Amino acid sequence: QQQVKQSPQSLIVQKGGISIINCAYENTAFDYFPWYQQFPGKGPALLIAIRPDVSEKKEGRFTISFNKSAKQFSLHIMDSQPGDSATYFCAGYSGGSNYKLTFGKGTLLTVNP
Amino acid sequence: DAGITQSPRHKVTETGTPVTLRCHQTENHRYMYWYRQDPGHGLRLIHYSYGVKDTDKGEVSDGYSVSRSKTEDFLLTLESATSSQTSVYFCAISGTGIEKLFFGSGTQLSVL
């Protein structure tokens, strides 16, 4: 049973555009929702994260929007740059689970110059 | 990569042979994890450890075993490798909370 559904699988955006990646979760016990960024040949690295007590979190050009009632959250990348080209994973975590994350399947983002 | 070393970085092996992947950390973190990454499946947890000699299964543990005899090393063993275990394997560590989960650079394993 997939507990975090991520879409789209791949995304192509022009430089300067907005990239949007969506995730939906099933486990209502999740209380931490991170996004990881992965460049080719590297391991995933934490990009930004949100807890369900807020509806939005912004860090530079990256924003998470969170909708608790719909059990959905999304990553917005403003003014997308070619250097943002990477695979992005959303994830969910429920406290007390030994820090085990449940990941979405990933989105390959390509930003064309 | 936050003091995480995975070895080997690349390995090619034959079906039916045993394979051991090593994750070494210098952060003295309590928690260590093995994930596999496959196209269309994302990252899936194989096994994890919450202390020396304390391990538990993840969602795709069949065909894998792990051992942790000291804090810094977490070994993943494929007892008899199969082609379905061709994947990129990532080790991760966490010490002070879920916000501090760090991944290694991965091991590309090909089982022919």
mmCIF file with all atom_site columns, C-alpha atoms in Angstrom:
data_model
loop_
_atom_site.group_PDB
_atom_site.id
_atom_site.type_symbol
_atom_site.label_atom_id
_atom_site.label_alt_id
_atom_site.label_comp_id
_atom_site.label_asym_id
_atom_site.label_entity_id
_atom_site.label_seq_id
_atom_site.pdbx_PDB_ins_code
_atom_site.Cartn_x
_atom_site.Cartn_y
_atom_site.Cartn_z
_atom_site.occupancy
_atom_site.B_iso_or_equiv
_atom_site.pdbx_formal_charge
_atom_site.auth_seq_id
_atom_site.auth_comp_id
_atom_site.auth_asym_id
_atom_site.auth_atom_id
_atom_site.pdbx_PDB_model_num
ATOM 1   C CA . GLN A 1 1   ? 0.000  0.000   0.000   1.00 0.00 ? 1   GLN A CA 1
ATOM 2   C CA . GLN A 1 2   ? 1.541  3.257   -1.155  1.00 0.00 ? 2   GLN A CA 1
ATOM 3   C CA . GLN A 1 3   ? 1.092  5.786   1.600   1.00 0.00 ? 3   GLN A CA 1
ATOM 4   C CA . VAL A 1 4   ? 2.481  8.820   -0.236  1.00 0.00 ? 4   VAL A CA 1
ATOM 5   C CA . LYS A 1 5   ? 1.426  9.442   -3.830  1.00 0.00 ? 5   LYS A CA 1
ATOM 6   C CA . GLN A 1 6   ? 3.553  11.899  -5.788  1.00 0.00 ? 6   GLN A CA 1
ATOM 7   C CA . SER A 1 7   ? 2.857  13.556  -9.118  1.00 0.00 ? 7   SER A CA 1
ATOM 8   C CA . PRO A 1 8   ? 3.898  14.225  -11.775 1.00 0.00 ? 8   PRO A CA 1
ATOM 9   C CA . GLN A 1 9   ? 6.527  11.597  -12.439 1.00 0.00 ? 9   GLN A CA 1
ATOM 10  C CA . SER A 1 10  ? 8.479  14.062  -14.573 1.00 0.00 ? 10  SER A CA 1
ATOM 11  C CA . LEU A 1 11  ? 8.257  17.777  -15.202 1.00 0.00 ? 11  LEU A CA 1
ATOM 12  C CA . ILE A 1 12  ? 9.868  20.125  -17.702 1.00 0.00 ? 12  ILE A CA 1
ATOM 13  C CA . VAL A 1 13  ? 9.887  23.835  -16.964 1.00 0.00 ? 13  VAL A CA 1
ATOM 14  C CA . GLN A 1 14  ? 11.456 26.818  -18.644 1.00 0.00 ? 14  GLN A CA 1
ATOM 15  C CA . LYS A 1 15  ? 13.983 28.922  -16.782 1.00 0.00 ? 15  LYS A CA 1
ATOM 16  C CA . GLY A 1 16  ? 12.189 31.497  -14.693 1.00 0.00 ? 16  GLY A CA 1
ATOM 17  C CA . GLY A 1 17  ? 8.985  29.492  -14.523 1.00 0.00 ? 17  GLY A CA 1
ATOM 18  C CA . ILE A 1 18  ? 7.216  27.926  -11.553 1.00 0.00 ? 18  ILE A CA 1
ATOM 19  C CA . SER A 1 19  ? 7.653  24.232  -10.829 1.00 0.00 ? 19  SER A CA 1
ATOM 20  C CA . ILE A 1 20  ? 4.895  22.522  -8.867  1.00 0.00 ? 20  ILE A CA 1
ATOM 21  C CA . ILE A 1 21  ? 5.059  18.994  -7.486  1.00 0.00 ? 21  ILE A CA 1
ATOM 22  C CA . ASN A 1 22  ? 2.164  17.474  -5.588  1.00 0.00 ? 22  ASN A CA 1
ATOM 23  C CA . CYS A 1 23  ? 1.881  14.782  -2.949  1.00 0.00 ? 23  CYS A CA 1
ATOM 24  C CA . ALA A 1 24  ? -1.048 13.119  -1.228  1.00 0.00 ? 24  ALA A CA 1
ATOM 25  C CA . TYR A 1 25  ? -0.815 10.989  1.862   1.00 0.00 ? 25  TYR A CA 1
ATOM 26  C CA . GLU A 1 26  ? -3.040 8.405   3.510   1.00 0.00 ? 26  GLU A CA 1
ATOM 27  C CA . ASN A 1 27  ? -1.588 8.026   6.980   1.00 0.00 ? 27  ASN A CA 1
ATOM 28  C CA . THR A 1 28  ? -3.240 10.619  9.223   1.00 0.00 ? 28  THR A CA 1
ATOM 29  C CA . ALA A 1 29  ? -0.580 9.918   11.864  1.00 0.00 ? 29  ALA A CA 1
ATOM 30  C CA . PHE A 1 30  ? 2.038  11.665  9.745   1.00 0.00 ? 30  PHE A CA 1
ATOM 31  C CA . ASP A 1 31  ? 3.218  14.822  11.482  1.00 0.00 ? 31  ASP A CA 1
ATOM 32  C CA . TYR A 1 32  ? 6.270  15.822  9.473   1.00 0.00 ? 32  TYR A CA 1
ATOM 33  C CA . PHE A 1 33  ? 6.459  16.270  5.717   1.00 0.00 ? 33  PHE A CA 1
ATOM 34  C CA . PRO A 1 34  ? 9.896  16.807  4.174   1.00 0.00 ? 34  PRO A CA 1
ATOM 35  C CA . TRP A 1 35  ? 10.999 17.305  0.612   1.00 0.00 ? 35  TRP A CA 1
ATOM 36  C CA . TYR A 1 36  ? 14.305 15.857  -0.513  1.00 0.00 ? 36  TYR A CA 1
ATOM 37  C CA . GLN A 1 37  ? 16.347 16.937  -3.511  1.00 0.00 ? 37  GLN A CA 1
ATOM 38  C CA . GLN A 1 38  ? 18.617 14.491  -5.306  1.00 0.00 ? 38  GLN A CA 1
ATOM 39  C CA . PHE A 1 39  ? 21.203 15.262  -7.960  1.00 0.00 ? 39  PHE A CA 1
ATOM 40  C CA . PRO A 1 40  ? 22.536 12.516  -10.252 1.00 0.00 ? 40  PRO A CA 1
ATOM 41  C CA . GLY A 1 41  ? 25.075 10.302  -8.514  1.00 0.00 ? 41  GLY A CA 1
ATOM 42  C CA . LYS A 1 42  ? 24.290 11.752  -5.098  1.00 0.00 ? 42  LYS A CA 1
ATOM 43  C CA . GLY A 1 43  ? 22.136 10.797  -2.171  1.00 0.00 ? 43  GLY A CA 1
ATOM 44  C CA . PRO A 1 44  ? 18.940 12.693  -1.375  1.00 0.00 ? 44  PRO A CA 1
ATOM 45  C CA . ALA A 1 45  ? 19.351 15.794  0.762   1.00 0.00 ? 45  ALA A CA 1
ATOM 46  C CA . LEU A 1 46  ? 16.725 17.583  2.834   1.00 0.00 ? 46  LEU A CA 1
ATOM 47  C CA . LEU A 1 47  ? 15.442 20.638  0.990   1.00 0.00 ? 47  LEU A CA 1
ATOM 48  C CA . ILE A 1 48  ? 12.547 21.927  3.081   1.00 0.00 ? 48  ILE A CA 1
ATOM 49  C CA . ALA A 1 49  ? 10.012 20.467  5.483   1.00 0.00 ? 49  ALA A CA 1
ATOM 50  C CA . ILE A 1 50  ? 6.717  21.356  7.135   1.00 0.00 ? 50  ILE A CA 1
ATOM 51  C CA . ARG A 1 51  ? 4.655  20.235  10.107  1.00 0.00 ? 51  ARG A CA 1
ATOM 52  C CA . PRO A 1 52  ? 0.855  20.183  9.897   1.00 0.00 ? 52  PRO A CA 1
ATOM 53  C CA . ASP A 1 53  ? 0.325  23.077  12.304  1.00 0.00 ? 53  ASP A CA 1
ATOM 54  C CA . VAL A 1 54  ? 1.081  25.549  9.486   1.00 0.00 ? 54  VAL A CA 1
ATOM 55  C CA . SER A 1 55  ? -0.320 25.809  5.976   1.00 0.00 ? 55  SER A CA 1
ATOM 56  C CA . GLU A 1 56  ? 2.748  27.182  4.258   1.00 0.00 ? 56  GLU A CA 1
ATOM 57  C CA . LYS A 1 57  ? 6.492  27.366  4.679   1.00 0.00 ? 57  LYS A CA 1
ATOM 58  C CA . LYS A 1 58  ? 8.830  29.356  2.502   1.00 0.00 ? 58  LYS A CA 1
ATOM 59  C CA . GLU A 1 59  ? 12.606 29.190  2.222   1.00 0.00 ? 59  GLU A CA 1
ATOM 60  C CA . GLY A 1 60  ? 13.987 31.328  -0.541  1.00 0.00 ? 60  GLY A CA 1
ATOM 61  C CA . ARG A 1 61  ? 12.501 30.227  -3.858  1.00 0.00 ? 61  ARG A CA 1
ATOM 62  C CA . PHE A 1 62  ? 11.057 27.035  -2.333  1.00 0.00 ? 62  PHE A CA 1
ATOM 63  C CA . THR A 1 63  ? 7.607  26.911  -0.736  1.00 0.00 ? 63  THR A CA 1
ATOM 64  C CA . ILE A 1 64  ? 5.612  24.066  0.740   1.00 0.00 ? 64  ILE A CA 1
ATOM 65  C CA . SER A 1 65  ? 1.839  24.426  0.750   1.00 0.00 ? 65  SER A CA 1
ATOM 66  C CA . PHE A 1 66  ? 0.000  22.088  3.095   1.00 0.00 ? 66  PHE A CA 1
ATOM 67  C CA . ASN A 1 67  ? -3.704 21.181  3.132   1.00 0.00 ? 67  ASN A CA 1
ATOM 68  C CA . LYS A 1 68  ? -4.448 19.015  6.144   1.00 0.00 ? 68  LYS A CA 1
ATOM 69  C CA . SER A 1 69  ? -8.119 18.416  5.368   1.00 0.00 ? 69  SER A CA 1
ATOM 70  C CA . ALA A 1 70  ? -7.306 17.204  1.867   1.00 0.00 ? 70  ALA A CA 1
ATOM 71  C CA . LYS A 1 71  ? -4.229 15.314  3.061   1.00 0.00 ? 71  LYS A CA 1
ATOM 72  C CA . GLN A 1 72  ? -2.162 16.967  0.377   1.00 0.00 ? 72  GLN A CA 1
ATOM 73  C CA . PHE A 1 73  ? 1.004  19.021  0.217   1.00 0.00 ? 73  PHE A CA 1
ATOM 74  C CA . SER A 1 74  ? 2.969  20.518  -2.617  1.00 0.00 ? 74  SER A CA 1
ATOM 75  C CA . LEU A 1 75  ? 6.355  21.988  -3.438  1.00 0.00 ? 75  LEU A CA 1
ATOM 76  C CA . HIS A 1 76  ? 6.534  25.204  -5.420  1.00 0.00 ? 76  HIS A CA 1
ATOM 77  C CA . ILE A 1 77  ? 9.817  26.329  -6.924  1.00 0.00 ? 77  ILE A CA 1
ATOM 78  C CA . MET A 1 78  ? 9.632  29.952  -8.000  1.00 0.00 ? 78  MET A CA 1
ATOM 79  C CA . ASP A 1 79  ? 11.904 31.393  -10.697 1.00 0.00 ? 79  ASP A CA 1
ATOM 80  C CA . SER A 1 80  ? 13.129 27.884  -11.543 1.00 0.00 ? 80  SER A CA 1
ATOM 81  C CA . GLN A 1 81  ? 16.772 27.638  -12.593 1.00 0.00 ? 81  GLN A CA 1
ATOM 82  C CA . PRO A 1 82  ? 18.700 24.996  -14.545 1.00 0.00 ? 82  PRO A CA 1
ATOM 83  C CA . GLY A 1 83  ? 20.569 24.223  -11.314 1.00 0.00 ? 83  GLY A CA 1
ATOM 84  C CA . ASP A 1 84  ? 17.252 23.103  -9.816  1.00 0.00 ? 84  ASP A CA 1
ATOM 85  C CA . SER A 1 85  ? 17.169 20.194  -12.257 1.00 0.00 ? 85  SER A CA 1
ATOM 86  C CA . ALA A 1 86  ? 17.069 17.147  -9.998  1.00 0.00 ? 86  ALA A CA 1
ATOM 87  C CA . THR A 1 87  ? 14.788 14.459  -8.654  1.00 0.00 ? 87  THR A CA 1
ATOM 88  C CA . TYR A 1 88  ? 12.494 15.574  -5.850  1.00 0.00 ? 88  TYR A CA 1
ATOM 89  C CA . PHE A 1 89  ? 10.963 13.262  -3.274  1.00 0.00 ? 89  PHE A CA 1
ATOM 90  C CA . CYS A 1 90  ? 8.212  14.058  -0.844  1.00 0.00 ? 90  CYS A CA 1
ATOM 91  C CA . ALA A 1 91  ? 7.866  12.003  2.309   1.00 0.00 ? 91  ALA A CA 1
ATOM 92  C CA . GLY A 1 92  ? 5.810  11.550  5.434   1.00 0.00 ? 92  GLY A CA 1
ATOM 93  C CA . TYR A 1 93  ? 6.798  10.649  8.963   1.00 0.00 ? 93  TYR A CA 1
ATOM 94  C CA . SER A 1 94  ? 4.847  9.737   12.075  1.00 0.00 ? 94  SER A CA 1
ATOM 95  C CA . GLY A 1 95  ? 6.461  10.370  15.416  1.00 0.00 ? 95  GLY A CA 1
ATOM 96  C CA . GLY A 1 96  ? 7.646  7.369   17.325  1.00 0.00 ? 96  GLY A CA 1
ATOM 97  C CA . SER A 1 97  ? 8.463  5.312   14.258  1.00 0.00 ? 97  SER A CA 1
ATOM 98  C CA . ASN A 1 98  ? 12.227 5.310   14.790  1.00 0.00 ? 98  ASN A CA 1
ATOM 99  C CA . TYR A 1 99  ? 12.633 8.127   12.295  1.00 0.00 ? 99  TYR A CA 1
ATOM 100 C CA . LYS A 1 100 ? 11.420 6.024   9.388   1.00 0.00 ? 100 LYS A CA 1
ATOM 101 C CA . LEU A 1 101 ? 10.284 8.038   6.413   1.00 0.00 ? 101 LEU A CA 1
ATOM 102 C CA . THR A 1 102 ? 7.744  6.925   3.815   1.00 0.00 ? 102 THR A CA 1
ATOM 103 C CA . PHE A 1 103 ? 8.721  8.363   0.448   1.00 0.00 ? 103 PHE A CA 1
ATOM 104 C CA . GLY A 1 104 ? 6.806  9.192   -2.687  1.00 0.00 ? 104 GLY A CA 1
ATOM 105 C CA . LYS A 1 105 ? 8.098  7.781   -5.954  1.00 0.00 ? 105 LYS A CA 1
ATOM 106 C CA . GLY A 1 106 ? 9.895  10.938  -6.994  1.00 0.00 ? 106 GLY A CA 1
ATOM 107 C CA . THR A 1 107 ? 9.619  13.626  -9.664  1.00 0.00 ? 107 THR A CA 1
ATOM 108 C CA . LEU A 1 108 ? 12.353 14.275  -12.195 1.00 0.00 ? 108 LEU A CA 1
ATOM 109 C CA . LEU A 1 109 ? 12.479 18.022  -12.767 1.00 0.00 ? 109 LEU A CA 1
ATOM 110 C CA . THR A 1 110 ? 14.227 19.438  -15.807 1.00 0.00 ? 110 THR A CA 1
ATOM 111 C CA . VAL A 1 111 ? 14.604 23.196  -16.096 1.00 0.00 ? 111 VAL A CA 1
ATOM 112 C CA . ASN A 1 112 ? 15.500 24.280  -19.599 1.00 0.00 ? 112 ASN A CA 1
ATOM 113 C CA . PRO A 1 113 ? 17.704 27.354  -20.043 1.00 0.00 ? 113 PRO A CA 1
ATOM 114 C CA . ASP B 2 1   ? 27.813 13.701  2.988   1.00 0.00 ? 1   ASP B CA 1
ATOM 115 C CA . ALA B 2 2   ? 27.629 14.184  6.744   1.00 0.00 ? 2   ALA B CA 1
ATOM 116 C CA . GLY B 2 3   ? 30.371 11.676  7.556   1.00 0.00 ? 3   GLY B CA 1
ATOM 117 C CA . ILE B 2 4   ? 28.818 8.709   5.757   1.00 0.00 ? 4   ILE B CA 1
ATOM 118 C CA . THR B 2 5   ? 30.864 6.385   3.588   1.00 0.00 ? 5   THR B CA 1
ATOM 119 C CA . GLN B 2 6   ? 29.326 3.614   1.554   1.00 0.00 ? 6   GLN B CA 1
ATOM 120 C CA . SER B 2 7   ? 31.439 0.853   0.045   1.00 0.00 ? 7   SER B CA 1
ATOM 121 C CA . PRO B 2 8   ? 31.773 -0.291  -2.578  1.00 0.00 ? 8   PRO B CA 1
ATOM 122 C CA . ARG B 2 9   ? 30.382 2.521   -4.740  1.00 0.00 ? 9   ARG B CA 1
ATOM 123 C CA . HIS B 2 10  ? 29.805 0.147   -7.646  1.00 0.00 ? 10  HIS B CA 1
ATOM 124 C CA . LYS B 2 11  ? 29.562 -3.616  -7.786  1.00 0.00 ? 11  LYS B CA 1
ATOM 125 C CA . VAL B 2 12  ? 28.706 -6.158  -10.435 1.00 0.00 ? 12  VAL B CA 1
ATOM 126 C CA . THR B 2 13  ? 27.977 -9.677  -9.301  1.00 0.00 ? 13  THR B CA 1
ATOM 127 C CA . GLU B 2 14  ? 26.353 -12.854 -10.516 1.00 0.00 ? 14  GLU B CA 1
ATOM 128 C CA . THR B 2 15  ? 23.039 -14.354 -9.534  1.00 0.00 ? 15  THR B CA 1
ATOM 129 C CA . GLY B 2 16  ? 23.310 -16.625 -6.516  1.00 0.00 ? 16  GLY B CA 1
ATOM 130 C CA . THR B 2 17  ? 26.417 -15.068 -5.000  1.00 0.00 ? 17  THR B CA 1
ATOM 131 C CA . PRO B 2 18  ? 26.442 -13.415 -1.578  1.00 0.00 ? 18  PRO B CA 1
ATOM 132 C CA . VAL B 2 19  ? 27.045 -9.672  -1.465  1.00 0.00 ? 19  VAL B CA 1
ATOM 133 C CA . THR B 2 20  ? 27.769 -7.376  1.467   1.00 0.00 ? 20  THR B CA 1
ATOM 134 C CA . LEU B 2 21  ? 27.469 -3.613  1.360   1.00 0.00 ? 21  LEU B CA 1
ATOM 135 C CA . ARG B 2 22  ? 28.990 -1.489  4.064   1.00 0.00 ? 22  ARG B CA 1
ATOM 136 C CA . CYS B 2 23  ? 27.918 1.803   5.561   1.00 0.00 ? 23  CYS B CA 1
ATOM 137 C CA . HIS B 2 24  ? 30.378 3.586   7.808   1.00 0.00 ? 24  HIS B CA 1
ATOM 138 C CA . GLN B 2 25  ? 29.576 6.753   9.773   1.00 0.00 ? 25  GLN B CA 1
ATOM 139 C CA . THR B 2 26  ? 31.747 9.087   11.773  1.00 0.00 ? 26  THR B CA 1
ATOM 140 C CA . GLU B 2 27  ? 28.870 11.005  13.413  1.00 0.00 ? 27  GLU B CA 1
ATOM 141 C CA . ASN B 2 28  ? 28.216 8.564   16.269  1.00 0.00 ? 28  ASN B CA 1
ATOM 142 C CA . HIS B 2 29  ? 24.512 8.599   15.345  1.00 0.00 ? 29  HIS B CA 1
ATOM 143 C CA . ARG B 2 30  ? 22.194 6.041   16.879  1.00 0.00 ? 30  ARG B CA 1
ATOM 144 C CA . TYR B 2 31  ? 19.963 5.341   13.887  1.00 0.00 ? 31  TYR B CA 1
ATOM 145 C CA . MET B 2 32  ? 21.084 3.860   10.579  1.00 0.00 ? 32  MET B CA 1
ATOM 146 C CA . TYR B 2 33  ? 18.996 2.827   7.590   1.00 0.00 ? 33  TYR B CA 1
ATOM 147 C CA . TRP B 2 34  ? 19.298 0.979   4.313   1.00 0.00 ? 34  TRP B CA 1
ATOM 148 C CA . TYR B 2 35  ? 17.108 2.125   1.432   1.00 0.00 ? 35  TYR B CA 1
ATOM 149 C CA . ARG B 2 36  ? 16.949 0.966   -2.144  1.00 0.00 ? 36  ARG B CA 1
ATOM 150 C CA . GLN B 2 37  ? 16.066 3.263   -5.026  1.00 0.00 ? 37  GLN B CA 1
ATOM 151 C CA . ASP B 2 38  ? 14.466 1.979   -8.186  1.00 0.00 ? 38  ASP B CA 1
ATOM 152 C CA . PRO B 2 39  ? 12.864 3.850   -11.098 1.00 0.00 ? 39  PRO B CA 1
ATOM 153 C CA . GLY B 2 40  ? 9.145  4.135   -10.532 1.00 0.00 ? 40  GLY B CA 1
ATOM 154 C CA . HIS B 2 41  ? 9.407  3.028   -6.905  1.00 0.00 ? 41  HIS B CA 1
ATOM 155 C CA . GLY B 2 42  ? 11.261 5.859   -5.230  1.00 0.00 ? 42  GLY B CA 1
ATOM 156 C CA . LEU B 2 43  ? 13.080 5.088   -2.000  1.00 0.00 ? 43  LEU B CA 1
ATOM 157 C CA . ARG B 2 44  ? 12.037 2.031   -0.047  1.00 0.00 ? 44  ARG B CA 1
ATOM 158 C CA . LEU B 2 45  ? 13.274 1.058   3.384   1.00 0.00 ? 45  LEU B CA 1
ATOM 159 C CA . ILE B 2 46  ? 14.975 -2.346  3.590   1.00 0.00 ? 46  ILE B CA 1
ATOM 160 C CA . HIS B 2 47  ? 16.176 -2.546  7.198   1.00 0.00 ? 47  HIS B CA 1
ATOM 161 C CA . TYR B 2 48  ? 17.111 -0.128  9.908   1.00 0.00 ? 48  TYR B CA 1
ATOM 162 C CA . SER B 2 49  ? 19.012 -0.099  13.167  1.00 0.00 ? 49  SER B CA 1
ATOM 163 C CA . TYR B 2 50  ? 18.204 1.813   16.340  1.00 0.00 ? 50  TYR B CA 1
ATOM 164 C CA . GLY B 2 51  ? 21.351 0.819   18.185  1.00 0.00 ? 51  GLY B CA 1
ATOM 165 C CA . VAL B 2 52  ? 24.191 -1.682  18.293  1.00 0.00 ? 52  VAL B CA 1
ATOM 166 C CA . LYS B 2 53  ? 22.751 -5.143  17.669  1.00 0.00 ? 53  LYS B CA 1
ATOM 167 C CA . ASP B 2 54  ? 19.245 -3.639  17.442  1.00 0.00 ? 54  ASP B CA 1
ATOM 168 C CA . THR B 2 55  ? 17.736 -3.937  13.995  1.00 0.00 ? 55  THR B CA 1
ATOM 169 C CA . ASP B 2 56  ? 14.307 -4.215  12.438  1.00 0.00 ? 56  ASP B CA 1
ATOM 170 C CA . LYS B 2 57  ? 12.732 -4.860  9.065   1.00 0.00 ? 57  LYS B CA 1
ATOM 171 C CA . GLY B 2 58  ? 11.524 -2.249  6.626   1.00 0.00 ? 58  GLY B CA 1
ATOM 172 C CA . GLU B 2 59  ? 8.987  -2.633  3.845   1.00 0.00 ? 59  GLU B CA 1
ATOM 173 C CA . VAL B 2 60  ? 11.188 -4.628  1.410   1.00 0.00 ? 60  VAL B CA 1
ATOM 174 C CA . SER B 2 61  ? 13.321 -6.811  3.668   1.00 0.00 ? 61  SER B CA 1
ATOM 175 C CA . ASP B 2 62  ? 12.909 -10.182 1.947   1.00 0.00 ? 62  ASP B CA 1
ATOM 176 C CA . GLY B 2 63  ? 16.255 -11.479 0.685   1.00 0.00 ? 63  GLY B CA 1
ATOM 177 C CA . TYR B 2 64  ? 18.275 -9.074  2.832   1.00 0.00 ? 64  TYR B CA 1
ATOM 178 C CA . SER B 2 65  ? 19.883 -9.279  6.234   1.00 0.00 ? 65  SER B CA 1
ATOM 179 C CA . VAL B 2 66  ? 21.742 -6.678  8.275   1.00 0.00 ? 66  VAL B CA 1
ATOM 180 C CA . SER B 2 67  ? 24.180 -6.517  11.113  1.00 0.00 ? 67  SER B CA 1
ATOM 181 C CA . ARG B 2 68  ? 25.443 -3.783  13.381  1.00 0.00 ? 68  ARG B CA 1
ATOM 182 C CA . SER B 2 69  ? 28.178 -4.848  15.751  1.00 0.00 ? 69  SER B CA 1
ATOM 183 C CA . LYS B 2 70  ? 29.414 -1.309  16.455  1.00 0.00 ? 70  LYS B CA 1
ATOM 184 C CA . THR B 2 71  ? 27.900 2.141   16.262  1.00 0.00 ? 71  THR B CA 1
ATOM 185 C CA . GLU B 2 72  ? 29.764 3.241   13.163  1.00 0.00 ? 72  GLU B CA 1
ATOM 186 C CA . ASP B 2 73  ? 29.127 0.294   10.848  1.00 0.00 ? 73  ASP B CA 1
ATOM 187 C CA . PHE B 2 74  ? 25.905 -1.060  9.365   1.00 0.00 ? 74  PHE B CA 1
ATOM 188 C CA . LEU B 2 75  ? 26.218 -3.965  6.938   1.00 0.00 ? 75  LEU B CA 1
ATOM 189 C CA . LEU B 2 76  ? 23.639 -5.054  4.386   1.00 0.00 ? 76  LEU B CA 1
ATOM 190 C CA . THR B 2 77  ? 23.943 -8.610  3.082   1.00 0.00 ? 77  THR B CA 1
ATOM 191 C CA . LEU B 2 78  ? 22.254 -10.194 0.130   1.00 0.00 ? 78  LEU B CA 1
ATOM 192 C CA . GLU B 2 79  ? 22.504 -13.880 0.983   1.00 0.00 ? 79  GLU B CA 1
ATOM 193 C CA . SER B 2 80  ? 21.982 -15.046 -2.612  1.00 0.00 ? 80  SER B CA 1
ATOM 194 C CA . ALA B 2 81  ? 21.742 -12.151 -5.019  1.00 0.00 ? 81  ALA B CA 1
ATOM 195 C CA . THR B 2 82  ? 18.965 -12.087 -7.618  1.00 0.00 ? 82  THR B CA 1
ATOM 196 C CA . SER B 2 83  ? 18.476 -9.871  -10.653 1.00 0.00 ? 83  SER B CA 1
ATOM 197 C CA . SER B 2 84  ? 15.558 -8.167  -8.883  1.00 0.00 ? 84  SER B CA 1
ATOM 198 C CA . GLN B 2 85  ? 18.053 -6.828  -6.361  1.00 0.00 ? 85  GLN B CA 1
ATOM 199 C CA . THR B 2 86  ? 19.807 -4.780  -9.013  1.00 0.00 ? 86  THR B CA 1
ATOM 200 C CA . SER B 2 87  ? 19.372 -1.293  -7.592  1.00 0.00 ? 87  SER B CA 1
ATOM 201 C CA . VAL B 2 88  ? 21.005 1.718   -6.031  1.00 0.00 ? 88  VAL B CA 1
ATOM 202 C CA . TYR B 2 89  ? 21.381 1.250   -2.304  1.00 0.00 ? 89  TYR B CA 1
ATOM 203 C CA . PHE B 2 90  ? 21.521 4.203   0.056   1.00 0.00 ? 90  PHE B CA 1
ATOM 204 C CA . CYS B 2 91  ? 22.561 4.274   3.649   1.00 0.00 ? 91  CYS B CA 1
ATOM 205 C CA . ALA B 2 92  ? 21.155 6.992   5.893   1.00 0.00 ? 92  ALA B CA 1
ATOM 206 C CA . ILE B 2 93  ? 21.850 8.061   9.444   1.00 0.00 ? 93  ILE B CA 1
ATOM 207 C CA . SER B 2 94  ? 19.976 10.042  12.071  1.00 0.00 ? 94  SER B CA 1
ATOM 208 C CA . GLY B 2 95  ? 20.949 11.026  15.542  1.00 0.00 ? 95  GLY B CA 1
ATOM 209 C CA . THR B 2 96  ? 18.983 13.863  16.972  1.00 0.00 ? 96  THR B CA 1
ATOM 210 C CA . GLY B 2 97  ? 15.689 13.660  15.145  1.00 0.00 ? 97  GLY B CA 1
ATOM 211 C CA . ILE B 2 98  ? 13.947 13.183  11.842  1.00 0.00 ? 98  ILE B CA 1
ATOM 212 C CA . GLU B 2 99  ? 15.027 16.654  10.752  1.00 0.00 ? 99  GLU B CA 1
ATOM 213 C CA . LYS B 2 100 ? 18.597 15.398  10.811  1.00 0.00 ? 100 LYS B CA 1
ATOM 214 C CA . LEU B 2 101 ? 18.373 12.447  8.442   1.00 0.00 ? 101 LEU B CA 1
ATOM 215 C CA . PHE B 2 102 ? 21.400 12.300  6.138   1.00 0.00 ? 102 PHE B CA 1
ATOM 216 C CA . PHE B 2 103 ? 22.042 10.034  3.181   1.00 0.00 ? 103 PHE B CA 1
ATOM 217 C CA . GLY B 2 104 ? 25.248 8.586   1.816   1.00 0.00 ? 104 GLY B CA 1
ATOM 218 C CA . SER B 2 105 ? 26.192 8.736   -1.862  1.00 0.00 ? 105 SER B CA 1
ATOM 219 C CA . GLY B 2 106 ? 24.887 5.283   -2.686  1.00 0.00 ? 106 GLY B CA 1
ATOM 220 C CA . THR B 2 107 ? 26.097 1.933   -4.014  1.00 0.00 ? 107 THR B CA 1
ATOM 221 C CA . GLN B 2 108 ? 25.152 0.901   -7.540  1.00 0.00 ? 108 GLN B CA 1
ATOM 222 C CA . LEU B 2 109 ? 24.671 -2.880  -7.516  1.00 0.00 ? 109 LEU B CA 1
ATOM 223 C CA . SER B 2 110 ? 24.147 -4.887  -10.686 1.00 0.00 ? 110 SER B CA 1
ATOM 224 C CA . VAL B 2 111 ? 23.219 -8.562  -10.434 1.00 0.00 ? 111 VAL B CA 1
ATOM 225 C CA . LEU B 2 112 ? 23.709 -10.374 -13.732 1.00 0.00 ? 112 LEU B CA 1
#
